[in-house]
CSV table of C-alpha atoms in Angstrom, one decimal:
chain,number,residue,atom,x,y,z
A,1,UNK,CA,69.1,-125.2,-23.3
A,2,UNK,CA,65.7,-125.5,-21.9
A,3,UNK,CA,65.5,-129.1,-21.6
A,4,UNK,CA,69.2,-129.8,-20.1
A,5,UNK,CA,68.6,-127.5,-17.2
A,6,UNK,CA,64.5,-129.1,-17.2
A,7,UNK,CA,66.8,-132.8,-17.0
A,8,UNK,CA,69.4,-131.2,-14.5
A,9,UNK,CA,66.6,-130.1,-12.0
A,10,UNK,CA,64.2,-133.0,-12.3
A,11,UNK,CA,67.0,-135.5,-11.6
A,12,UNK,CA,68.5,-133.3,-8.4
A,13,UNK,CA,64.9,-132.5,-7.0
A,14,UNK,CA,61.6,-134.2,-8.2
A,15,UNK,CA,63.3,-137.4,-9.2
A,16,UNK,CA,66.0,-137.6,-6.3
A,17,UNK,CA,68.0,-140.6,-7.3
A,18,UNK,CA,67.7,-141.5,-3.7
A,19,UNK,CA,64.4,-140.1,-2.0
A,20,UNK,CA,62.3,-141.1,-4.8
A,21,UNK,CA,64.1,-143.4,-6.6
A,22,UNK,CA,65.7,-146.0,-4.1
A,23,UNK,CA,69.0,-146.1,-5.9
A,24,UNK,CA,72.0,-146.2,-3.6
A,25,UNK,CA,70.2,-146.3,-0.5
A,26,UNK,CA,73.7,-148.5,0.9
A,27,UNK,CA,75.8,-145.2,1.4
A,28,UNK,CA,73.2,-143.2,1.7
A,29,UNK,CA,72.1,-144.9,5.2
A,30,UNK,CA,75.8,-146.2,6.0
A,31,UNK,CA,78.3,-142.8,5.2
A,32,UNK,CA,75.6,-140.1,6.6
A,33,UNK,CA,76.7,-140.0,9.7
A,34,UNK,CA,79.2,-137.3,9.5
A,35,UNK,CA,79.2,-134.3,6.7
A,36,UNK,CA,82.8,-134.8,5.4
A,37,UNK,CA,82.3,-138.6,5.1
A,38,UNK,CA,78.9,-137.8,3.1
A,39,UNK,CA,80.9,-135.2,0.8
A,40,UNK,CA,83.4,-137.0,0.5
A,41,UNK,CA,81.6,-139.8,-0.9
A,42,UNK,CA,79.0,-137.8,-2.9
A,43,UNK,CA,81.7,-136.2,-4.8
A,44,UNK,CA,83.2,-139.5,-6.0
A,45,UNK,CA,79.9,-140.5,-7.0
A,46,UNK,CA,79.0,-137.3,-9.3
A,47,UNK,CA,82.5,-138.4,-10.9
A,48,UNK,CA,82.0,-142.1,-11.5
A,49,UNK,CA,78.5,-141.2,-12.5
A,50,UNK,CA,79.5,-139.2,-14.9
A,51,UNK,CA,82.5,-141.0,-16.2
A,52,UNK,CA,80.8,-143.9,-16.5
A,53,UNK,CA,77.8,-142.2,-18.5
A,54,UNK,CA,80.8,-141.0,-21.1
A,55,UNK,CA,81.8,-144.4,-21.4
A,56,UNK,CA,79.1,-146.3,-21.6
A,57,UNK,CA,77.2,-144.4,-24.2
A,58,UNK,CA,79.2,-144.6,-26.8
A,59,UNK,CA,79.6,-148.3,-26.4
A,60,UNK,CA,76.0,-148.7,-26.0
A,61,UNK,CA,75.6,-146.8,-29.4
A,62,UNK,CA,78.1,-148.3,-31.6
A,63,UNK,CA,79.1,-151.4,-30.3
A,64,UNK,CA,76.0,-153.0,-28.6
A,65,UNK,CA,73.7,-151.4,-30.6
A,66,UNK,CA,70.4,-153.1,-30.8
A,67,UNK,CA,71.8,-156.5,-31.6
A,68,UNK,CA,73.5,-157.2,-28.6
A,69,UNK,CA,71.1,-155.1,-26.0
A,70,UNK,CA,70.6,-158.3,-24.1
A,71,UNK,CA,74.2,-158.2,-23.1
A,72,UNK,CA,74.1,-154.3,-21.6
A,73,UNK,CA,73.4,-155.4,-17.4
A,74,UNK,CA,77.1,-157.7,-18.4
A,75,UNK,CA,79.3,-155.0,-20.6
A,76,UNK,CA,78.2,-152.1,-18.2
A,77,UNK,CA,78.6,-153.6,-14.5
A,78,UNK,CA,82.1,-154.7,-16.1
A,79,UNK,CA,82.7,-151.6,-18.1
A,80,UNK,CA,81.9,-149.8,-14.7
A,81,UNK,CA,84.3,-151.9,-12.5
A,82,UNK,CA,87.3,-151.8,-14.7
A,83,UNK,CA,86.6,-148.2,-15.2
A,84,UNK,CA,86.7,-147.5,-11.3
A,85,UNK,CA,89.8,-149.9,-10.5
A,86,UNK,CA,91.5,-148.1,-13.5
A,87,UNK,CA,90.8,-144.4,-12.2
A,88,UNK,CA,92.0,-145.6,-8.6
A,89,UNK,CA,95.2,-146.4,-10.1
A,90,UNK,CA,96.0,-143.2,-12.1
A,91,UNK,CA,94.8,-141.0,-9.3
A,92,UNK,CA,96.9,-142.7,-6.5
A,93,UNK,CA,99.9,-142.5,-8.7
A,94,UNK,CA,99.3,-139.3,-10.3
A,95,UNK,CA,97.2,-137.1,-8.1
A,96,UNK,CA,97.3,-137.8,-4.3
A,97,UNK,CA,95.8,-135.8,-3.1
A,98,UNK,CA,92.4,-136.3,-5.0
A,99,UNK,CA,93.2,-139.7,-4.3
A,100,UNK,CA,93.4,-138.9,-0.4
A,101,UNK,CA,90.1,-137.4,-0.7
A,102,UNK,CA,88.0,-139.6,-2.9
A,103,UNK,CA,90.1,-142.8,-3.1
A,104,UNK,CA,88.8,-144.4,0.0
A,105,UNK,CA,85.2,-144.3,-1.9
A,106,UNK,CA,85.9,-145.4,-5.0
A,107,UNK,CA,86.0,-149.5,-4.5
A,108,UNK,CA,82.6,-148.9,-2.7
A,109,UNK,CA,81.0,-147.3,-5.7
A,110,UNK,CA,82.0,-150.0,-7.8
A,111,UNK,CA,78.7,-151.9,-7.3
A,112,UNK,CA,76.7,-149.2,-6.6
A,113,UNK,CA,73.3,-149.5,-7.8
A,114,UNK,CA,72.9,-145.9,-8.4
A,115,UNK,CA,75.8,-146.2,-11.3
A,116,UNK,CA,74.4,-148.4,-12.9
A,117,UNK,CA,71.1,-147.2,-12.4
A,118,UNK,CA,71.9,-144.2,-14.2
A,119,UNK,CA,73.3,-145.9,-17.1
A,120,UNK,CA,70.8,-148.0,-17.8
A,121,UNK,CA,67.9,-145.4,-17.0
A,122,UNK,CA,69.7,-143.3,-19.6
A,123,UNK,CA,69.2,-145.9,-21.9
A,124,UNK,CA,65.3,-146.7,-21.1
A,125,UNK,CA,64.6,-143.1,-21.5
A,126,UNK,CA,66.4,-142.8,-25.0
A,127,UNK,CA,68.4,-139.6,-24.3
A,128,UNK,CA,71.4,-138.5,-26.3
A,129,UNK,CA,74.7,-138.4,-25.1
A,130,UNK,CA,74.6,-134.0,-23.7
A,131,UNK,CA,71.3,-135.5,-21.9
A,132,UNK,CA,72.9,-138.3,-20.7
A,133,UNK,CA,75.3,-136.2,-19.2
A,134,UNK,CA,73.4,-133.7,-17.8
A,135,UNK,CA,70.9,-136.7,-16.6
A,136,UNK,CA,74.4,-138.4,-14.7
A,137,UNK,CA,75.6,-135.0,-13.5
A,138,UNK,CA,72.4,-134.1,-12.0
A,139,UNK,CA,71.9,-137.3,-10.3
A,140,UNK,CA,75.1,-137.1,-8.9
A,141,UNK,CA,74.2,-133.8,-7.4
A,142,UNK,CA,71.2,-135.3,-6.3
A,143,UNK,CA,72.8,-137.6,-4.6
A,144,UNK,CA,75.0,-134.5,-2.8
A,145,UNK,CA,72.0,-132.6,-2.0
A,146,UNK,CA,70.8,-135.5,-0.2
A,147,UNK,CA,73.4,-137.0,1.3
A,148,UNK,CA,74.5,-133.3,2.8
A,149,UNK,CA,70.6,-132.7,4.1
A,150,UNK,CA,70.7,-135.9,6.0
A,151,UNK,CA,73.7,-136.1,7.4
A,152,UNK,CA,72.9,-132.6,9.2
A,153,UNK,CA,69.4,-134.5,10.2
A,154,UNK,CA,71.4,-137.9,11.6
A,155,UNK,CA,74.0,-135.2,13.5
A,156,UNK,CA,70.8,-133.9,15.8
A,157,UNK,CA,69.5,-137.7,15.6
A,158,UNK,CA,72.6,-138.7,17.9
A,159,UNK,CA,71.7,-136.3,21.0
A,160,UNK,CA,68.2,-137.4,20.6
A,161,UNK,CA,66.2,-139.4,23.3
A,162,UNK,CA,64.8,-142.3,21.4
A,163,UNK,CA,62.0,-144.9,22.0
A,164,UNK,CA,64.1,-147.8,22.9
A,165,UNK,CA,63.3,-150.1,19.8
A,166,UNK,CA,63.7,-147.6,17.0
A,167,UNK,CA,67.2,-146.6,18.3
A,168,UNK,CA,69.9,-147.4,15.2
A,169,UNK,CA,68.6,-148.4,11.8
A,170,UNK,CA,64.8,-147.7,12.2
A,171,UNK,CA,64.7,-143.9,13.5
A,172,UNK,CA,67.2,-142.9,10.8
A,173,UNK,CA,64.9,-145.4,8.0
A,174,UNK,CA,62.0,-143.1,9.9
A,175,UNK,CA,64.1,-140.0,9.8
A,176,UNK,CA,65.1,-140.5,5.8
A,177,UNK,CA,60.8,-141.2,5.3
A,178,UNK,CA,60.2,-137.2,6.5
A,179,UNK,CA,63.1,-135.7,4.4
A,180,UNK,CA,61.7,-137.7,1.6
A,181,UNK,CA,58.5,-135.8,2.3
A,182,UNK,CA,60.2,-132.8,1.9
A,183,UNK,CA,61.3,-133.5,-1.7
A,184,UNK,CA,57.5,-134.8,-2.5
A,185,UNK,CA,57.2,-131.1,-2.2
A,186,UNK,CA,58.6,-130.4,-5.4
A,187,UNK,CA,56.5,-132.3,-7.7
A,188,UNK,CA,55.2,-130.8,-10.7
A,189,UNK,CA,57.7,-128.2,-10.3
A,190,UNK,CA,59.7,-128.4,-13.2
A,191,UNK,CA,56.7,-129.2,-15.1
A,192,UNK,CA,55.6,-125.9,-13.9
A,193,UNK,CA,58.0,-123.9,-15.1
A,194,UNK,CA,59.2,-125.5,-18.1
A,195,UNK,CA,54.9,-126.3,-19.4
B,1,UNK,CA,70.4,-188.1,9.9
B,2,UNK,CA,73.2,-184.8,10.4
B,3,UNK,CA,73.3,-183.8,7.2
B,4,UNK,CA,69.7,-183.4,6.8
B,5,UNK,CA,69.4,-182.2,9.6
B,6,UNK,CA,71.7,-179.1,8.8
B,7,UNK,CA,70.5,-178.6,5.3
B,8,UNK,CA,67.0,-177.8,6.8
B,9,UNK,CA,69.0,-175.3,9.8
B,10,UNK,CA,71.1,-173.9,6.3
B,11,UNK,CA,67.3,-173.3,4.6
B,12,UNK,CA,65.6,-172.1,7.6
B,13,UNK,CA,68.2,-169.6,8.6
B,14,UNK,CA,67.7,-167.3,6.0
B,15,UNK,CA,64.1,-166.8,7.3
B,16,UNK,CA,64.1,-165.4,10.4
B,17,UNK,CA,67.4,-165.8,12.4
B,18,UNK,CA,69.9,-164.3,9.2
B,19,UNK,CA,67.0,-163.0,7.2
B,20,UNK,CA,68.8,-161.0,4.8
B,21,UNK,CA,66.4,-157.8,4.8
B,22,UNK,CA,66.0,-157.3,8.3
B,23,UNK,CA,68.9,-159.0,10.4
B,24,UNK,CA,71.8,-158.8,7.8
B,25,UNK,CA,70.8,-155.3,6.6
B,26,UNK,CA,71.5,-156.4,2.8
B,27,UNK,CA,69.3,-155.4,-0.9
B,28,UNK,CA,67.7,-152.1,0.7
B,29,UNK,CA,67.4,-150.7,-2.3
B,30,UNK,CA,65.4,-153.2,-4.3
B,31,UNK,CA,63.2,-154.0,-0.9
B,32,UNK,CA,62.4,-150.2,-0.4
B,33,UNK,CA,61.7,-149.8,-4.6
B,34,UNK,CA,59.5,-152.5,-5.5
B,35,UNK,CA,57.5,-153.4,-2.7
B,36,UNK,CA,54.6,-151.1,-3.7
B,37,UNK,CA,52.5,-154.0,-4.4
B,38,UNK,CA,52.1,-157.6,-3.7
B,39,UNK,CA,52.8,-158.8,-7.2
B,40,UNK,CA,55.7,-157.3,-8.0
B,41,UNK,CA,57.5,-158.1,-4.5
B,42,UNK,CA,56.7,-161.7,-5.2
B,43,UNK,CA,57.9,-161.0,-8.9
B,44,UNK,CA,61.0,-159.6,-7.5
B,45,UNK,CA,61.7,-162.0,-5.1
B,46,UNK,CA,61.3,-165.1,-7.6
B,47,UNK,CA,63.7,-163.5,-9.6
B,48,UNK,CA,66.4,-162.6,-7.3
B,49,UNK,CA,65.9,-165.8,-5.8
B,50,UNK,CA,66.5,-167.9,-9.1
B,51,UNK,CA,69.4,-165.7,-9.3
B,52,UNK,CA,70.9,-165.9,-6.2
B,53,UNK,CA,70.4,-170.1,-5.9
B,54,UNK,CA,72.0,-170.2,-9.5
B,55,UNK,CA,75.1,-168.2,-8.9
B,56,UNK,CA,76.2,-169.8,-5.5
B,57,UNK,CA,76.1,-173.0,-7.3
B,58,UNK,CA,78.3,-172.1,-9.8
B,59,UNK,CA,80.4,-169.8,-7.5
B,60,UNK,CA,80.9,-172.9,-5.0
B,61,UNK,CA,81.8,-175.1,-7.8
B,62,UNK,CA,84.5,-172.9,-8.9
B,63,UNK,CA,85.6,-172.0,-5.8
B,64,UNK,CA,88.6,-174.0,-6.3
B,65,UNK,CA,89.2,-172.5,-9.5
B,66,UNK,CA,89.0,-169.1,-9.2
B,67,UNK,CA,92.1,-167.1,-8.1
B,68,UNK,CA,91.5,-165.3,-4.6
B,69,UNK,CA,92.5,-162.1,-5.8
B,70,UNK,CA,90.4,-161.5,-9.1
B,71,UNK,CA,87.5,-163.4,-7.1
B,72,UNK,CA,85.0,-159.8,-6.9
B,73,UNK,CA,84.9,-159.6,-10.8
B,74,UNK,CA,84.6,-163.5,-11.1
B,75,UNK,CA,81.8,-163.1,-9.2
B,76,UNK,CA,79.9,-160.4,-11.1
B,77,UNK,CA,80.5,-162.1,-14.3
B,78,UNK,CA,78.8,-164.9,-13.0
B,79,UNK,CA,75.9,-163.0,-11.2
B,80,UNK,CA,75.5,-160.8,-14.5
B,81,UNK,CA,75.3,-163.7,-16.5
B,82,UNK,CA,72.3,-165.4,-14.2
B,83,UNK,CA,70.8,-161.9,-14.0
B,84,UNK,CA,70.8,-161.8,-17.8
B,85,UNK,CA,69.3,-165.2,-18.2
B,86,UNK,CA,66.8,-164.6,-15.7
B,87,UNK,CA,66.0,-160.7,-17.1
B,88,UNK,CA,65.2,-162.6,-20.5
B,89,UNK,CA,62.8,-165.2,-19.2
B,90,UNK,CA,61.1,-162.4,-17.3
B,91,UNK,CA,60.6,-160.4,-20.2
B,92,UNK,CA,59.1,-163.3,-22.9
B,93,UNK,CA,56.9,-164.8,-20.2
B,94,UNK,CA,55.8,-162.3,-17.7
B,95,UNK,CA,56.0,-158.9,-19.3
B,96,UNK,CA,53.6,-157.1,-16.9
B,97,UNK,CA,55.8,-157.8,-14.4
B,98,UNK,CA,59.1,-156.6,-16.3
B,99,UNK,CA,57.7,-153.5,-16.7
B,100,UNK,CA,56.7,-152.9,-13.3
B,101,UNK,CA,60.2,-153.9,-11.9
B,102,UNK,CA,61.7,-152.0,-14.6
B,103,UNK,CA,65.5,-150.8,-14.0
B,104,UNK,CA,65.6,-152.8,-10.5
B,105,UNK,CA,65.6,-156.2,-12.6
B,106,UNK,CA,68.6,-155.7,-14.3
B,107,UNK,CA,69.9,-154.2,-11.1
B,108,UNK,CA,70.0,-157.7,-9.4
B,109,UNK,CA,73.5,-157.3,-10.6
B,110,UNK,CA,74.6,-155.0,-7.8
B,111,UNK,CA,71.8,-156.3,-5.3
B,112,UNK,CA,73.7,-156.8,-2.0
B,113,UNK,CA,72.4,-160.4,-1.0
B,114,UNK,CA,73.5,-162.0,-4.1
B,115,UNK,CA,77.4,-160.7,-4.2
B,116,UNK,CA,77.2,-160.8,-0.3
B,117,UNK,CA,76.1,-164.2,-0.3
B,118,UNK,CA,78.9,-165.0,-2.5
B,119,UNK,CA,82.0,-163.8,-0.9
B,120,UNK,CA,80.7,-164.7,2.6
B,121,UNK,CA,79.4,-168.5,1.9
B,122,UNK,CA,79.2,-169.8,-1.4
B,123,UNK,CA,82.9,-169.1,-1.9
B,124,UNK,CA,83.8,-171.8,1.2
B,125,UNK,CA,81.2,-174.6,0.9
B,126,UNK,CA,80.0,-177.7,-1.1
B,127,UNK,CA,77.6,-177.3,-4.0
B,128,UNK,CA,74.7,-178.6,-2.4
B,129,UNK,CA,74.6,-176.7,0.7
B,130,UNK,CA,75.0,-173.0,-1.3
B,131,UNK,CA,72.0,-174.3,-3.4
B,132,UNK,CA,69.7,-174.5,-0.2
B,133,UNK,CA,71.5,-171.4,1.4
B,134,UNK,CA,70.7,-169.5,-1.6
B,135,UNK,CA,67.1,-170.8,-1.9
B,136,UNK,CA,66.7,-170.0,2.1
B,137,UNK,CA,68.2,-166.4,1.6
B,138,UNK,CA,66.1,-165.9,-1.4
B,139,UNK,CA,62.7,-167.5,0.4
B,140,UNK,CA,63.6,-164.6,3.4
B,141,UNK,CA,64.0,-161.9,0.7
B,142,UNK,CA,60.9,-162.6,-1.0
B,143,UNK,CA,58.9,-163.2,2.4
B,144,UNK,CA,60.0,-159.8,3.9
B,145,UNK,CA,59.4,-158.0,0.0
B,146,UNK,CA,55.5,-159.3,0.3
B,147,UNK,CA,54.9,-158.6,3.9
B,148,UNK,CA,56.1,-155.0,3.5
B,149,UNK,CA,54.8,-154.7,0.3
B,150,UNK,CA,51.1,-156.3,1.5
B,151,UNK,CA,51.6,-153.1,4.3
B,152,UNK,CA,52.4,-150.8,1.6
B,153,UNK,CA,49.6,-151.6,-0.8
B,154,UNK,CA,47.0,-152.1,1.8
B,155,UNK,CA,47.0,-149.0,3.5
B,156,UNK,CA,48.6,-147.2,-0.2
B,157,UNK,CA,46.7,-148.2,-2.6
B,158,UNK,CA,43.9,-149.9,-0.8
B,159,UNK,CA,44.2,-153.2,-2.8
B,160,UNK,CA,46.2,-156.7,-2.3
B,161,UNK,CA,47.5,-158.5,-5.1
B,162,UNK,CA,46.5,-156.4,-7.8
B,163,UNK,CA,47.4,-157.3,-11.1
B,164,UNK,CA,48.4,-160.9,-10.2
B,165,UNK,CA,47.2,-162.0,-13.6
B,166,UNK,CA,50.2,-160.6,-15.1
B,167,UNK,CA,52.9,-162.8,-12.7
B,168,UNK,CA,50.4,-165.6,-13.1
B,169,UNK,CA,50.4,-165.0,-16.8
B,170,UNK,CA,53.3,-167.6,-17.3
B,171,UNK,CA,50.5,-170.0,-16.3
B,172,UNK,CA,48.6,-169.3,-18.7
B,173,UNK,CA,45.1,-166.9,-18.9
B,174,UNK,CA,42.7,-167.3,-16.2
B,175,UNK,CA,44.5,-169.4,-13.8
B,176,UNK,CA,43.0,-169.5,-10.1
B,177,UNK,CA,39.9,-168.8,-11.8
B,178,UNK,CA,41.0,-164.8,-13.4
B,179,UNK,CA,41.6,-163.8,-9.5
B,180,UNK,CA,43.0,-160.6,-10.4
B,181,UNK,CA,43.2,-158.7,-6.2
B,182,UNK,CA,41.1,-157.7,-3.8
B,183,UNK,CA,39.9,-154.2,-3.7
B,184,UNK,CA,39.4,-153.5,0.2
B,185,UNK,CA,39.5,-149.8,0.2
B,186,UNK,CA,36.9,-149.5,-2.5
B,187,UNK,CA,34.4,-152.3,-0.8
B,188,UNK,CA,34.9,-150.5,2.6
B,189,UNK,CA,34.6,-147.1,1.0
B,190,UNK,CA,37.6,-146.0,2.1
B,191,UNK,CA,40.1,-143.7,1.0
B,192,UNK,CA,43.9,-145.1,0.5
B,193,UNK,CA,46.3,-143.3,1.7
B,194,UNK,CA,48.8,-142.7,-1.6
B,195,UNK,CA,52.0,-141.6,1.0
B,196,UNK,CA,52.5,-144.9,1.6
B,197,UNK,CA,52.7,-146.2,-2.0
B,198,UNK,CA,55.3,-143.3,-2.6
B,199,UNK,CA,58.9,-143.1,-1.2
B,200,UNK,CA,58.3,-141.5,2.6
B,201,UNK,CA,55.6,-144.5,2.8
B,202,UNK,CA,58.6,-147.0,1.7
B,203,UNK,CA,61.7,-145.6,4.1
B,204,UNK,CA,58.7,-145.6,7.0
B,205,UNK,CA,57.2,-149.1,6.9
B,206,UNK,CA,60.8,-150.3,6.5
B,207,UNK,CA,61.8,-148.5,9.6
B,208,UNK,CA,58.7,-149.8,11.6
B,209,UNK,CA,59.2,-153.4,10.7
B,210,UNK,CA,63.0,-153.4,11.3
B,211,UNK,CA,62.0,-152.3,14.5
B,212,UNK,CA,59.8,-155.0,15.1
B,213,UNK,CA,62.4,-157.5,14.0
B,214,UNK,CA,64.9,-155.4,16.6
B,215,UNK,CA,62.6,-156.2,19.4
B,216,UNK,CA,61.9,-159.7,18.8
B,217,UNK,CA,65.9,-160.0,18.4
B,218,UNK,CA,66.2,-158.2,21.7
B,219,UNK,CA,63.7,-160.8,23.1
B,220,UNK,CA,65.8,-163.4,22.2
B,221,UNK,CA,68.6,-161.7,23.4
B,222,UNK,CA,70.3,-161.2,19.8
B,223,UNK,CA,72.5,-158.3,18.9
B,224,UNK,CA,70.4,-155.5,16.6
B,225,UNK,CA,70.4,-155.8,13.4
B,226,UNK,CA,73.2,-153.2,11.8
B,227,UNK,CA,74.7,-152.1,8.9
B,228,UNK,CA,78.0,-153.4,9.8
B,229,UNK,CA,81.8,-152.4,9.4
B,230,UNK,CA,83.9,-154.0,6.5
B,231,UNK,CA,83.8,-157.2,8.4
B,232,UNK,CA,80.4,-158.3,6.4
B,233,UNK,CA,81.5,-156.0,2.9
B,234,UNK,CA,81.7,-157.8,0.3
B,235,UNK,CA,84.0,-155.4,-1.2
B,236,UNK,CA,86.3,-155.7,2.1
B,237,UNK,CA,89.0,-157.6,0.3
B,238,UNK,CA,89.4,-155.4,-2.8
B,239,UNK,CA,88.8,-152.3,-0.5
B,240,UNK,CA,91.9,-150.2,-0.6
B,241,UNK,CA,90.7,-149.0,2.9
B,242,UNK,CA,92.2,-152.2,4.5
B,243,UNK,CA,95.2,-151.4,2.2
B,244,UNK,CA,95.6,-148.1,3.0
B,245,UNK,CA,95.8,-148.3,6.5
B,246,UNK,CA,93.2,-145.1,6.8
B,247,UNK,CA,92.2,-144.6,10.7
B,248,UNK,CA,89.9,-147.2,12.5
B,249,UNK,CA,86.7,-144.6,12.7
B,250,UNK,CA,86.6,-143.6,9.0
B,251,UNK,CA,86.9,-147.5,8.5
B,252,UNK,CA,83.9,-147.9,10.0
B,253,UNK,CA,81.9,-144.9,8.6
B,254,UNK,CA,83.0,-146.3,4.7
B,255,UNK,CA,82.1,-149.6,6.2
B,256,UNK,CA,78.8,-150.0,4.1
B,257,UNK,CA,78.3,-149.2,0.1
């Protein structure tokens, strides 16, 4: 038990898929703006994260196996896209209204370097499938926690009086730089209480 | 005399005036991830930029070929397969660097520049011209990836090209005479400051030069550089926000992945 919630925590706070790791920086800078946009998205990517993890494992494990490794980057970014086209399609037919909420995100995910990222960190670091999952979950979360804290940061950002020059893009790449601070805080944390 | 003369504006472009980083706003995530040192943004950018000259060529030949509406997925297959190739070579001839790069090689996949480039040139021009479009973008990439790395490492880490034995390792041992970096902060007696080789250090020297670039634009009289609405998405045409007929404003806000 100890070392899913030691994977769970380290992926949502001292390994933040997106303050310290750089994956999916695209939406993280582009659907901040507004905190139903960013949950919005978040959401849909804790579920293609994790979907994608339960499908890509096993096909890692018993198809590619070591053999084939070379052809993972292919099989996955394909695996992924099918996987997300497909889940569009039951959802709008099936379910809506989870379609009206997530659906909009989906085709954006698609080639999201965090999905992927997952998956293939997943692999590097040899984890079985539970950690996998936990790993995908958490960095979904991760994603949320961060995604949620900035867009409350870029909200005050708007009624700000800003230099000129850093007005757009730069004061929110400056902006991200200090809540990234924040979560250099927590190193060493779960080291700390998990020895 | 024209032709040449707009092959050299379709290689030069991708420098300054469209430079993909800073103007078009494209491949944050690699730039912000790997330029922690001199070696492996050069690394990085080689790679990307093998990639990215590859797959326009073959894109642009098939353009004709490939149906409009399964084009996305034609696209990644391609890209995947260059990214592949190119992930291979890396890893028998410079291995250092491999490591270093780590999960942001394979990653060239979803890299925004490459599929980007695809959709919005490769897929309605000659052979030729993507080749030296690609190689411009790619020459843009890796020249904003070293400057921004040099900043990082300099004032980081205190060194400038360290390790370059291990990218020049392809070479063969000892090339430019074992050069292996300078160490500034050491010979100044100087303590680096590590922020800027970790992630705040990253987002903030990325938000400082794209100002810089902002200003000069501004100087010029260009528009800033922004992540744009679906117009410049790659994903725009398989995007069931166009479909869907959602409101104008949350258009927008999805604009970006």
């Amino acid at each position: 038990m100890k070392i899913y919630i030691s994977i769970l925590l380290t992926a949502i706070l001292t390994e933040n898929f997106v303050l310290s790791k750089f994956l999916g920086i695209c939406p993280f800078l582009g659907v901040s703006k507004k905190l139903n946009t960013a949950v919005g998205m978040s959401t849909a990517v804790i579920f293609v994260m994790a979907l994608s993890t339960a499908v890509t494992y096993p096909i890692n494990k018993y198809i590619l196996k070591t053999d084939y490794a070379y052809l993972q980057t292919i099989v996955f970014i394909l695996v992924i896209a099918a996987l997300v086209q497909l889940v569009e399609i039951t959802l709008k037919k099936f379910i809506p209204a989870l379609y009206n909420a997530l659906g909009i995100y989906l085709p954006l995910i698609t080639t999201n370097c965090a999905v992927l990222g997952v998956v293939l960190l997943n692999i590097t670091k040899e984890l079985n499938f539970a950690q996998s999952m936990f790993n995908a979950v958490g960095g979904g979360l991760g994603f949320m926690v961060a995604m949620v804290m900035f867009s409350g940061v870029r909200e005050r950002l708007e009624s700000c009086d800003i230099p000129k020059s850093l007005q757009g893009l730069p004061i929110v790449l400056i902006a991200a730089s200090l809540v990234s601070v924040s979560f250099l805080g927590f190193t060493g944390l779960v080291d700390g209480m998990f020895g | 005399m024209g032709e040449k003369k707009s092959l050299r504006k379709e290689l030069t472009k991708g420098f300054i005036a469209e430079n993909p980083v800073l103007r078009l706003v494209l491949g944050t995530c690699p730039t912000l991830a790997v330029s922690t040192s001199v070696t492996n943004a050069i690394g990085m950018g080689i790679s990307a930029t093998i990639v990215l000259i590859c797959s326009n060529m073959v894109i642009s030949a098939l353009r004709k070929v490939i149906p409009s509406k399964v084009r996305i997925p034609a696209y990644v297959v391609v890209i995947a397969s260059f990214v592949t190739i190119v992930q291979m070579l890396v890893e028998a001839f410079v291995p250092a660097i491999d490591k270093a790069l780590g999960v942001f090689l394979p990653l060239i996949v979803v890299n925004c520049i490459i599929l980007g480039r695809a959709e919005a040139f490769a897929s309605k021009n000659p052979v030729i011209v993507c080749a030296v479009d690609g190689l411009g973008m790619g020459i843009g990439f890796t020249m904003t990836l070293s400057v921004m790395a040099a900043i990082r490492e300099l004032l980081g880490a205190g060194t400038l090209f360290s390790n370059l034995q291990g990218l020049l390792a392809v070479l063969g041992d000892n090339t430019l005479g074992g050069f292996n970096g300078f160490n500034i902060a050491e010979k100044l007696g100087m303590t680096p400051m590590t922020i800027f080789i970790l992630a705040p250090g990253g987002f903030f020297v990325f938000g400082i030069l794209m100002a810089c670039a902002n200003k000069i634009a501004e100087r010029k009289g260009k528009p800033k550089a922004e992540l744009k609405g679906c117009s410049s998405c790659p994903m725009a045409a398989s995007c069931s926000l166009l479909i869907s007929g959602e409101s104008k404003e949350s258009k927008e806000e999805v604009g970006v992945r």
